[in-house]
PDB file of C-alpha atoms in Angstrom:
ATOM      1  CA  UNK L 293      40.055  47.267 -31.443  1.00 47.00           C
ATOM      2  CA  UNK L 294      38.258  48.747 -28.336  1.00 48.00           C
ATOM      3  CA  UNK L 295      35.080  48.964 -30.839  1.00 41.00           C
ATOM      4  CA  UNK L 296      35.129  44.654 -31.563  1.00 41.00           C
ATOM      5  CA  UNK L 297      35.613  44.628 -27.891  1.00 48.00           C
ATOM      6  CA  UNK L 298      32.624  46.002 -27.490  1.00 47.00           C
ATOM      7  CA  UNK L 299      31.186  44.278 -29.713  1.00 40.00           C
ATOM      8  CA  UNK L 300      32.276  40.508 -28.091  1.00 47.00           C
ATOM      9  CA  UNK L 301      31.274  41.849 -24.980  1.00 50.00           C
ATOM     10  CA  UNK L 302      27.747  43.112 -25.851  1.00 48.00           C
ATOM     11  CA  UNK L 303      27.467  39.407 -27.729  1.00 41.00           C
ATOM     12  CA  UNK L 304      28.096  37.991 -24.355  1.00 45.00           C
ATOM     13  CA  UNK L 305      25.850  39.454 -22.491  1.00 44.00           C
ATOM     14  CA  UNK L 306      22.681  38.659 -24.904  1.00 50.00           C
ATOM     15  CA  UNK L 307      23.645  34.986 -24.939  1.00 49.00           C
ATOM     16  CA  UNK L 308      24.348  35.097 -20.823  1.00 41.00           C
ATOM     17  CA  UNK L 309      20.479  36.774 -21.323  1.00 44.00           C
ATOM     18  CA  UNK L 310      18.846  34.348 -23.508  1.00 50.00           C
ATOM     19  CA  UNK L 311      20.047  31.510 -21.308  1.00 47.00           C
ATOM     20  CA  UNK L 312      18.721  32.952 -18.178  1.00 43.00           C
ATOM     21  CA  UNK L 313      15.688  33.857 -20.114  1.00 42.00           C
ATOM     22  CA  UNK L 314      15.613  29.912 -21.638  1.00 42.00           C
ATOM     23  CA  UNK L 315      16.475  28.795 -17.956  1.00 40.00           C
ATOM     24  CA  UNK L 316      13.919  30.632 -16.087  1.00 43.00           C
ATOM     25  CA  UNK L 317      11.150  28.530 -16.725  1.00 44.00           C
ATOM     26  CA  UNK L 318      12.893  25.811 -16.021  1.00 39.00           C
ATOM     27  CA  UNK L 319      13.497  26.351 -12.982  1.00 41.00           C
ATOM     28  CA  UNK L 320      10.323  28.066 -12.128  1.00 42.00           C
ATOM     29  CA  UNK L 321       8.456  24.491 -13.124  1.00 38.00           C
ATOM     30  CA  UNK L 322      11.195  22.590 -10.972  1.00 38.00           C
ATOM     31  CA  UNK L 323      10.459  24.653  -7.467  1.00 44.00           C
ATOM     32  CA  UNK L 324       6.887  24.362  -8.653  1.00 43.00           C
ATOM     33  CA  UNK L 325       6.771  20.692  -9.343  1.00 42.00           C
ATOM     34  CA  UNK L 326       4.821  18.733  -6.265  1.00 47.00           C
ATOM     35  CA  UNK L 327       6.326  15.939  -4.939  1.00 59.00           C
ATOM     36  CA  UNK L 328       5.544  12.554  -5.706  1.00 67.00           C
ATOM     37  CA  UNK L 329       2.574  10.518  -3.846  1.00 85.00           C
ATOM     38  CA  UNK L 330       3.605   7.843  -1.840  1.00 96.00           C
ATOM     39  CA  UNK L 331       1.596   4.659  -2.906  1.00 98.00           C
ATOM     40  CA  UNK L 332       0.208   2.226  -0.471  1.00 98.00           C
ATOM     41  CA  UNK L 333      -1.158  -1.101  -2.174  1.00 98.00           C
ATOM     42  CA  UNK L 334      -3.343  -3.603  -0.570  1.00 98.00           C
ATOM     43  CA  UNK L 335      -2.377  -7.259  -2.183  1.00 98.00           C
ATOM     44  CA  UNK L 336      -5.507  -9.211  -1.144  1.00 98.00           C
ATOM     45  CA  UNK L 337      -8.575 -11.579  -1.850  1.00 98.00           C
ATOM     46  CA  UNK L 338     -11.917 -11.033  -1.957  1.00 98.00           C
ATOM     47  CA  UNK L 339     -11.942  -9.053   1.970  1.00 98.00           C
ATOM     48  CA  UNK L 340     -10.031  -6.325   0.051  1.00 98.00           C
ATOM     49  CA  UNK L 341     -11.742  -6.298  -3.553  1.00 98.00           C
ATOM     50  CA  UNK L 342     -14.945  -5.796  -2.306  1.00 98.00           C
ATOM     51  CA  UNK L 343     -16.693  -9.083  -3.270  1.00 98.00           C
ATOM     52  CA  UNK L 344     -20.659  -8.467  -3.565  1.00 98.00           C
ATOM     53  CA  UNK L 345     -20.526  -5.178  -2.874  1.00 98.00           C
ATOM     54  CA  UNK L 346     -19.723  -1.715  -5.105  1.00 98.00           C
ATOM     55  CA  UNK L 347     -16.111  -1.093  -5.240  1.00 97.00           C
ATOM     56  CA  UNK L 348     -16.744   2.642  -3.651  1.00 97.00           C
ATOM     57  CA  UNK L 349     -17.927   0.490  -0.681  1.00 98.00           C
ATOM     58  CA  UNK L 350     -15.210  -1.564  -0.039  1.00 98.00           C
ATOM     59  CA  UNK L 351     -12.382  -0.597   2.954  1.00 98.00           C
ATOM     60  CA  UNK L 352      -9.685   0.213   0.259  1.00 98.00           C
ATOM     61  CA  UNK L 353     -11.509   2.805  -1.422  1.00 98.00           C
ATOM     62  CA  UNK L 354     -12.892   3.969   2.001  1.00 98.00           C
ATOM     63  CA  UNK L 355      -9.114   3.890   3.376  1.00 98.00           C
ATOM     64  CA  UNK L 356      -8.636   6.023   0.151  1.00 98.00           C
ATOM     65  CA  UNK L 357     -10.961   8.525   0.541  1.00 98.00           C
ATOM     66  CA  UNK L 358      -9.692   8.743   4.632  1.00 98.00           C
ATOM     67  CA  UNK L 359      -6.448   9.572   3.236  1.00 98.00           C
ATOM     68  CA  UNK L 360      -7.183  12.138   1.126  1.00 97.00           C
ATOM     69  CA  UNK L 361      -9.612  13.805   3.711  1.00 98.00           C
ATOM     70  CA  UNK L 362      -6.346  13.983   6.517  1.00 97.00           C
ATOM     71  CA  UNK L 363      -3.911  13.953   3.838  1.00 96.00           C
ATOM     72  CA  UNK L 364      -5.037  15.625   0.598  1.00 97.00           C
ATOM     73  CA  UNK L 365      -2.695  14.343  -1.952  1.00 96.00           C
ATOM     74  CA  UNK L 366       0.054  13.024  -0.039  1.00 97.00           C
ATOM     75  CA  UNK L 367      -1.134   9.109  -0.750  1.00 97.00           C
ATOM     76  CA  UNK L 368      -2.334   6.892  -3.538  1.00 98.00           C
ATOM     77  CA  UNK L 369      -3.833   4.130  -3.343  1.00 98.00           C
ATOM     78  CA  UNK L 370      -3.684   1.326  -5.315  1.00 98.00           C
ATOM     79  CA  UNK L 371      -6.006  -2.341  -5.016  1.00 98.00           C
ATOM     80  CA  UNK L 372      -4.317  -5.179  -6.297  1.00 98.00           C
ATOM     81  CA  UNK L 373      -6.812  -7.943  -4.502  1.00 98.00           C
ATOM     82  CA  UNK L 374      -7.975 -10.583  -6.367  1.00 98.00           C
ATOM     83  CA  UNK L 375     -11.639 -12.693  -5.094  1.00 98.00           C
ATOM     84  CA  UNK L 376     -10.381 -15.934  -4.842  1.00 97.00           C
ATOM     85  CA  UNK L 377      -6.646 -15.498  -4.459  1.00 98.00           C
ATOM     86  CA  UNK L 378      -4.594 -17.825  -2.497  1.00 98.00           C
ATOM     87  CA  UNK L 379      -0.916 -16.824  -0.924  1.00 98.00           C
ATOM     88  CA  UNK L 380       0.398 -19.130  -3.814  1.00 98.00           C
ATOM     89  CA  UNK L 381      -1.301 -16.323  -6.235  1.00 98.00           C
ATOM     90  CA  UNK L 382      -0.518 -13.412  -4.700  1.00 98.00           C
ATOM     91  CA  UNK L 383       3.236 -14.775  -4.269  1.00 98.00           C
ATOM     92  CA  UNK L 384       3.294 -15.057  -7.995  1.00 98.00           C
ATOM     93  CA  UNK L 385       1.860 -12.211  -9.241  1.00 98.00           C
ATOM     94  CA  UNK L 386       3.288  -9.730  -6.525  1.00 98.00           C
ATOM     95  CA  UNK L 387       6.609  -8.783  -8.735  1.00 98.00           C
ATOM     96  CA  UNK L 388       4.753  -7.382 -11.459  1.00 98.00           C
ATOM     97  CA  UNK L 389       2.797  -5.350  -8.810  1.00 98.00           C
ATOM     98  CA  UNK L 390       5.606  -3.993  -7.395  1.00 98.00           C
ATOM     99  CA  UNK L 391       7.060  -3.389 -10.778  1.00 98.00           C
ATOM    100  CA  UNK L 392       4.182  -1.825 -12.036  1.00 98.00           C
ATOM    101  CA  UNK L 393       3.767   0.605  -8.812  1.00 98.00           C
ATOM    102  CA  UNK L 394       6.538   0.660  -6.957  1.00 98.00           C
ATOM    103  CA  UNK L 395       4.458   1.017  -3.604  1.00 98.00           C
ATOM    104  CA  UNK L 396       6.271   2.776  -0.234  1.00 97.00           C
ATOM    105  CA  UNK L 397       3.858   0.865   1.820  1.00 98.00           C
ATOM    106  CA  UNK L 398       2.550  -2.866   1.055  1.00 98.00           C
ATOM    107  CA  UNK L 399      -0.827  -4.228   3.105  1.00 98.00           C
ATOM    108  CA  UNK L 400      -0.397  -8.063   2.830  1.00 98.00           C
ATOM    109  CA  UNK L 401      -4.259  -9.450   3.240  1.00 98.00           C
ATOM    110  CA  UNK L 402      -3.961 -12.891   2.318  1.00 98.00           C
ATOM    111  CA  UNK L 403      -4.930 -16.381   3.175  1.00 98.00           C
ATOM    112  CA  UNK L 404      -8.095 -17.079   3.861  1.00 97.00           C
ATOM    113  CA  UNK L 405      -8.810 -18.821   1.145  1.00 97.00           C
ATOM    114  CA  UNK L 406      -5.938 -20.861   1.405  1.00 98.00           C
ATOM    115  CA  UNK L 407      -7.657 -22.010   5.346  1.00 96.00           C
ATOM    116  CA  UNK L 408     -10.963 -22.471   3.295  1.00 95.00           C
ATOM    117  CA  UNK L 409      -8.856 -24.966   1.018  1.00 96.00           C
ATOM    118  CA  UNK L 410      -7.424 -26.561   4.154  1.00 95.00           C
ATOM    119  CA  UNK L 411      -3.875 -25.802   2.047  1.00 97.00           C
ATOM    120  CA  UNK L 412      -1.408 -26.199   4.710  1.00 97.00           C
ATOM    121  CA  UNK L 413      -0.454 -23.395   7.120  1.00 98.00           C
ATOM    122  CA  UNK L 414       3.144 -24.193   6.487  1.00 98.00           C
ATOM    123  CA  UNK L 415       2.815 -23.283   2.811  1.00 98.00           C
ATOM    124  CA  UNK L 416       0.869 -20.080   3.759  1.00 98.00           C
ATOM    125  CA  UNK L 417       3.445 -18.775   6.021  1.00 98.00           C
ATOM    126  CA  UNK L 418       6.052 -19.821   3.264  1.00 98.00           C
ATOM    127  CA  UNK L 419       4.552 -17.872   0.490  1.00 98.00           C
ATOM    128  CA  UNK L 420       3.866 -14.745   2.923  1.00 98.00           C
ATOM    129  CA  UNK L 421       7.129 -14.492   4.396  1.00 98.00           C
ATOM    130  CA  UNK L 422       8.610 -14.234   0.537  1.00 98.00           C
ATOM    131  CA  UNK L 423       6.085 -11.499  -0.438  1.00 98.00           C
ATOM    132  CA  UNK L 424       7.140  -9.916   2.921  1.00 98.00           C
ATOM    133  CA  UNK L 425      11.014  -9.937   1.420  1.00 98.00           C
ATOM    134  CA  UNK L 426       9.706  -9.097  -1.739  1.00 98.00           C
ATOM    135  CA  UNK L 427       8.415  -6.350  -0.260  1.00 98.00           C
ATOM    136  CA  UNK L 428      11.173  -4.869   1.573  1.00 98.00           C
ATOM    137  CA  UNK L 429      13.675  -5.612  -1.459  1.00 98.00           C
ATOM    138  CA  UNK L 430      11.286  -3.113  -3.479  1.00 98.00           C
ATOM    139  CA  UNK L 431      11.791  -0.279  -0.941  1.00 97.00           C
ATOM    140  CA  UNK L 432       8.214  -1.050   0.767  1.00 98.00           C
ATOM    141  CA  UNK L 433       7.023  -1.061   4.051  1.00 98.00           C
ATOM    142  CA  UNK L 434       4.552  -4.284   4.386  1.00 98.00           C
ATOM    143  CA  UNK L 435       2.158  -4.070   6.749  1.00 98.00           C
ATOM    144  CA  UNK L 436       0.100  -7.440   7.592  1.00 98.00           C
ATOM    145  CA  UNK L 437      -3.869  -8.483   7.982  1.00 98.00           C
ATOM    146  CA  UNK L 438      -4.203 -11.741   9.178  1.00 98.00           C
ATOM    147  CA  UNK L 439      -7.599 -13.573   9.119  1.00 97.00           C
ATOM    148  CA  UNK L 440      -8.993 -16.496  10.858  1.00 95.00           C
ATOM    149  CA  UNK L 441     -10.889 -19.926   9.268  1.00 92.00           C
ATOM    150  CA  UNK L 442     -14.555 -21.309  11.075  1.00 85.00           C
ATOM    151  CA  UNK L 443     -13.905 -23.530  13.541  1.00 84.00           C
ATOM    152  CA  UNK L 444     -15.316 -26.682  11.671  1.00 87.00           C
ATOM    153  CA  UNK L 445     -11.757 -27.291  10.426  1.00 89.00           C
ATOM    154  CA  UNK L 446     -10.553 -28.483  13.949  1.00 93.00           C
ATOM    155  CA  UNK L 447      -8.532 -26.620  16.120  1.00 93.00           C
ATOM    156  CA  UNK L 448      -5.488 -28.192  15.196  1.00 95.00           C
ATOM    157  CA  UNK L 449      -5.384 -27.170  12.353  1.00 96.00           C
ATOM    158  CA  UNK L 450      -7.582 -23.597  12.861  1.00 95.00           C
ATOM    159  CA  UNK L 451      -4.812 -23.225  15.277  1.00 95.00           C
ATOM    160  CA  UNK L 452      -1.832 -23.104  13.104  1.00 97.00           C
ATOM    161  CA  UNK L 453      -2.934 -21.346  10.834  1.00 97.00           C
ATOM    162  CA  UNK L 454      -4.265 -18.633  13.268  1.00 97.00           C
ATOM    163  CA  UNK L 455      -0.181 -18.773  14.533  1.00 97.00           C
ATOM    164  CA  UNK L 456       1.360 -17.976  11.233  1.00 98.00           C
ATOM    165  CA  UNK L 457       0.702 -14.042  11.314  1.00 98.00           C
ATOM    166  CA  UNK L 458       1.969 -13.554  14.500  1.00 98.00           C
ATOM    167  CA  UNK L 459       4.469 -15.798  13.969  1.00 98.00           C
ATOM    168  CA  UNK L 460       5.293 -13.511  10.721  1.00 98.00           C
ATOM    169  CA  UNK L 461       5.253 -10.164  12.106  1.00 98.00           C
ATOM    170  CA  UNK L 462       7.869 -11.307  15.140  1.00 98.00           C
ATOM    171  CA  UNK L 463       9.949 -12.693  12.653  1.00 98.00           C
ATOM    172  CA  UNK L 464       9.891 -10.260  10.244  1.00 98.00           C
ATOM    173  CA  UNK L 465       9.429  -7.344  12.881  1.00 98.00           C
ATOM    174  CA  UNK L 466       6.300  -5.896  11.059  1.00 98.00           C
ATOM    175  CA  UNK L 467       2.984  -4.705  12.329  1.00 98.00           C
ATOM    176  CA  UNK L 468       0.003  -6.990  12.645  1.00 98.00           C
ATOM    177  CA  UNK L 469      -3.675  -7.019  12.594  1.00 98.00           C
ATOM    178  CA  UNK L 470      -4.501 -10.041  13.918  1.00 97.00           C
ATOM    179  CA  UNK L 471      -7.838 -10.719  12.537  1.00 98.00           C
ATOM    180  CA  UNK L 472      -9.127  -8.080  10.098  1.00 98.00           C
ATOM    181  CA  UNK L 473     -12.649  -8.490  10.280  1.00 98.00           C
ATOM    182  CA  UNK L 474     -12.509  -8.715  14.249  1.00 98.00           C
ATOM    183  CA  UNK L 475     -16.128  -7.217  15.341  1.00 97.00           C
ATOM    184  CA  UNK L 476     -17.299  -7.635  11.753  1.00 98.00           C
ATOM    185  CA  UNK L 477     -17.790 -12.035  11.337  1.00 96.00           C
ATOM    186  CA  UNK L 478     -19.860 -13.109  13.998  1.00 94.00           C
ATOM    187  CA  UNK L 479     -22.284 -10.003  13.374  1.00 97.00           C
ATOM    188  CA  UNK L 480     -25.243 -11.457  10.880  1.00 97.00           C
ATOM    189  CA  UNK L 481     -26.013  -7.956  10.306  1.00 98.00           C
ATOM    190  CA  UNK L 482     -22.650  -6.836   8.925  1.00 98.00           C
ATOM    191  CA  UNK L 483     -22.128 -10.137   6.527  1.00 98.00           C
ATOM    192  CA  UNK L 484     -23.473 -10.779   3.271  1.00 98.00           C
ATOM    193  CA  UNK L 485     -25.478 -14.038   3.209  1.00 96.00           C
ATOM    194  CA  UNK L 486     -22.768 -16.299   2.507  1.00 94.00           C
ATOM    195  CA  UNK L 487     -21.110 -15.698   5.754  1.00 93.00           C
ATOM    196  CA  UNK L 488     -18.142 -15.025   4.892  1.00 94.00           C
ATOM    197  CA  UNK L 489     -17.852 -12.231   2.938  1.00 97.00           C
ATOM    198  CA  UNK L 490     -18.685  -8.704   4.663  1.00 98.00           C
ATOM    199  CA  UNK L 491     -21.666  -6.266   3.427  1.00 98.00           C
ATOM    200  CA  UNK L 492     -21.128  -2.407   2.832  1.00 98.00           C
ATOM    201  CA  UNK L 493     -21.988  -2.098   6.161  1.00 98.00           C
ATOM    202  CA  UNK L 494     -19.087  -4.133   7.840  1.00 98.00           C
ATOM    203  CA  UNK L 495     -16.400  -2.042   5.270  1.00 98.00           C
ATOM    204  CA  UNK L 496     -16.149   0.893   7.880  1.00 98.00           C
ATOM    205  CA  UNK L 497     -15.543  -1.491  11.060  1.00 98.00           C
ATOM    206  CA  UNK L 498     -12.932  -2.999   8.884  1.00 98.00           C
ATOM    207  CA  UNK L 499     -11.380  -0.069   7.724  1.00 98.00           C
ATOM    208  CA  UNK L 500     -10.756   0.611  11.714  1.00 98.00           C
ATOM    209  CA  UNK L 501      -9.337  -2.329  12.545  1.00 98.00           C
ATOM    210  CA  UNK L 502      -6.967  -1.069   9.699  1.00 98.00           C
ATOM    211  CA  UNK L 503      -6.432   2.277  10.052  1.00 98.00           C
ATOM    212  CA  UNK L 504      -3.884   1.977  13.154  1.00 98.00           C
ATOM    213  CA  UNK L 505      -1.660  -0.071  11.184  1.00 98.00           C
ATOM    214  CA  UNK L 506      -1.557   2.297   8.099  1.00 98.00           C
ATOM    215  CA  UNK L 507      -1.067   5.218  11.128  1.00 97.00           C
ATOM    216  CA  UNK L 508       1.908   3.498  12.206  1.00 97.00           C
ATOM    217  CA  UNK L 509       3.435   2.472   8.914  1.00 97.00           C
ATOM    218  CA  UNK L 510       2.717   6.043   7.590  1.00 97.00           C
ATOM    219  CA  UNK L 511       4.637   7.460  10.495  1.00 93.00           C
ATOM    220  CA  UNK L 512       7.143   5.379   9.912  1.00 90.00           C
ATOM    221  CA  UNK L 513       7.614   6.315   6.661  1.00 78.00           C
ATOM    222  CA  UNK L 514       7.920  10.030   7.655  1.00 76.00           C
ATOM    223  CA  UNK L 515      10.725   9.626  10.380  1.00 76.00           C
ATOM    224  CA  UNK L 516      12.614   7.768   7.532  1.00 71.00           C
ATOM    225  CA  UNK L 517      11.884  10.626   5.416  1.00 69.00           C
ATOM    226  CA  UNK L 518      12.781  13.313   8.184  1.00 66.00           C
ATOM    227  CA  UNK L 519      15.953  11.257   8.816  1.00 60.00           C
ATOM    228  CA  UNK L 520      17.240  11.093   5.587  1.00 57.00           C
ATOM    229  CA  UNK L 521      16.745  14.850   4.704  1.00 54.00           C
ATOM    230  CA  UNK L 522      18.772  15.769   8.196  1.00 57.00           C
ATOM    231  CA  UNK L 523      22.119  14.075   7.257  1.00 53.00           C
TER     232      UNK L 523
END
């Protein structure tokens, strides 16, 4: 008897060993596993696809490679502009997007072409403030670039159209740049020929108007983060 006791408990043992062994690695690649990148997608026209220029050039790719210098694989990012989109585009093709990437942080850049269309500003803010929910329903944080139409269209109506970012971000309580190529539009030397497109040269000045609003929706992110790990 005391000899198949023995023999039960030495069985034990090697399968107790062979699951720790099968186990091991396991757990070694678990602790070892890096986290996830957070994603940050700009949804935008031509401003954000680089239109004339080499995609390397554009702000987005520069915003990428920013990222990665202060934050070395911590972010991805992800382009989804469109030259030529309107909000109406970008409203319908944004749940796919969000499908497809599941961004933490959303950069809303759209609407200028809808002011070039002379579409009306009441539609624009309509379709923004559903990508905005959108947004947020996916678990993002949106972030907003707002743009500004020439002047030939009358103040009227360059007016309200001007009011429907800020008029967004109170609403929605969401940061705001107020005019993305601010320092970039009236400079000839910074636009291509068309006038309304930037060159490579304008896609750093652009990239800071930016970068303060990706700061604060990155911190933002972290204290979340922070927050949720604590309790």
């Amino acid at each position: 008897m005391r000899y198949l006791n023995g023999l039960k408990e030495k069985f034990c043992l090697r399968r107790l060993a062979r699951g720790a062994l099968l186990l091991t690695p396991l757990l070694a690649f678990t602790l070892s596993a890096p986290a996830r990148a957070d994603t940050i997608m700009v949804l935008g026209d031509s401003l954000s696809a680089a239109y004339g220029i080499e995609q390397r050039q554009g702000w987005v790719n520069l915003l990428r490679e920013r990222l990665e210098t202060q934050y070395p694989g911590e972010y991805e990012v992800v382009n989804a502009s469109i030259s030529g989109d309107t909000s109406a585009g970008g409203l319908a093709r944004l749940p796919q997007a969000l499908e497809q990437h599941s961004p933490d942080i959303l950069l809303l850049e759209l609407g200028g072409n809808d002011g070039l269309r002379g579409l009306p500003p009441t539609q624009l803010e309509s379709n923004l403030a559903q990508m905005i929910e959108l947004g947020r329903d996916a678990g993002a944080r949106v972030g907003l670039l707002g743009i500004r139409i020439p002047p030939n269209y009358g103040p009227a109506y360059s007016q309200a159209f001007e009011a429907v970012y800020p008029a967004l971000a109170e609403r929605f309580d969401i940061p705001l740049v107020t005019f993305i190529l601010e320092g970039v539009a009236l400079n000839d030397d910074l636009m291509q020929n068309d006038g309304i497109h930037p060159n490579a040269q304008g896609q750093p000045l652009i990239l800071d108007n930016v970068w303060p609003l990706v700061e604060q929706l990155l911190q933002a992110s972290s204290e979340s983060r922070s927050g949720a790990s604590d309790s």
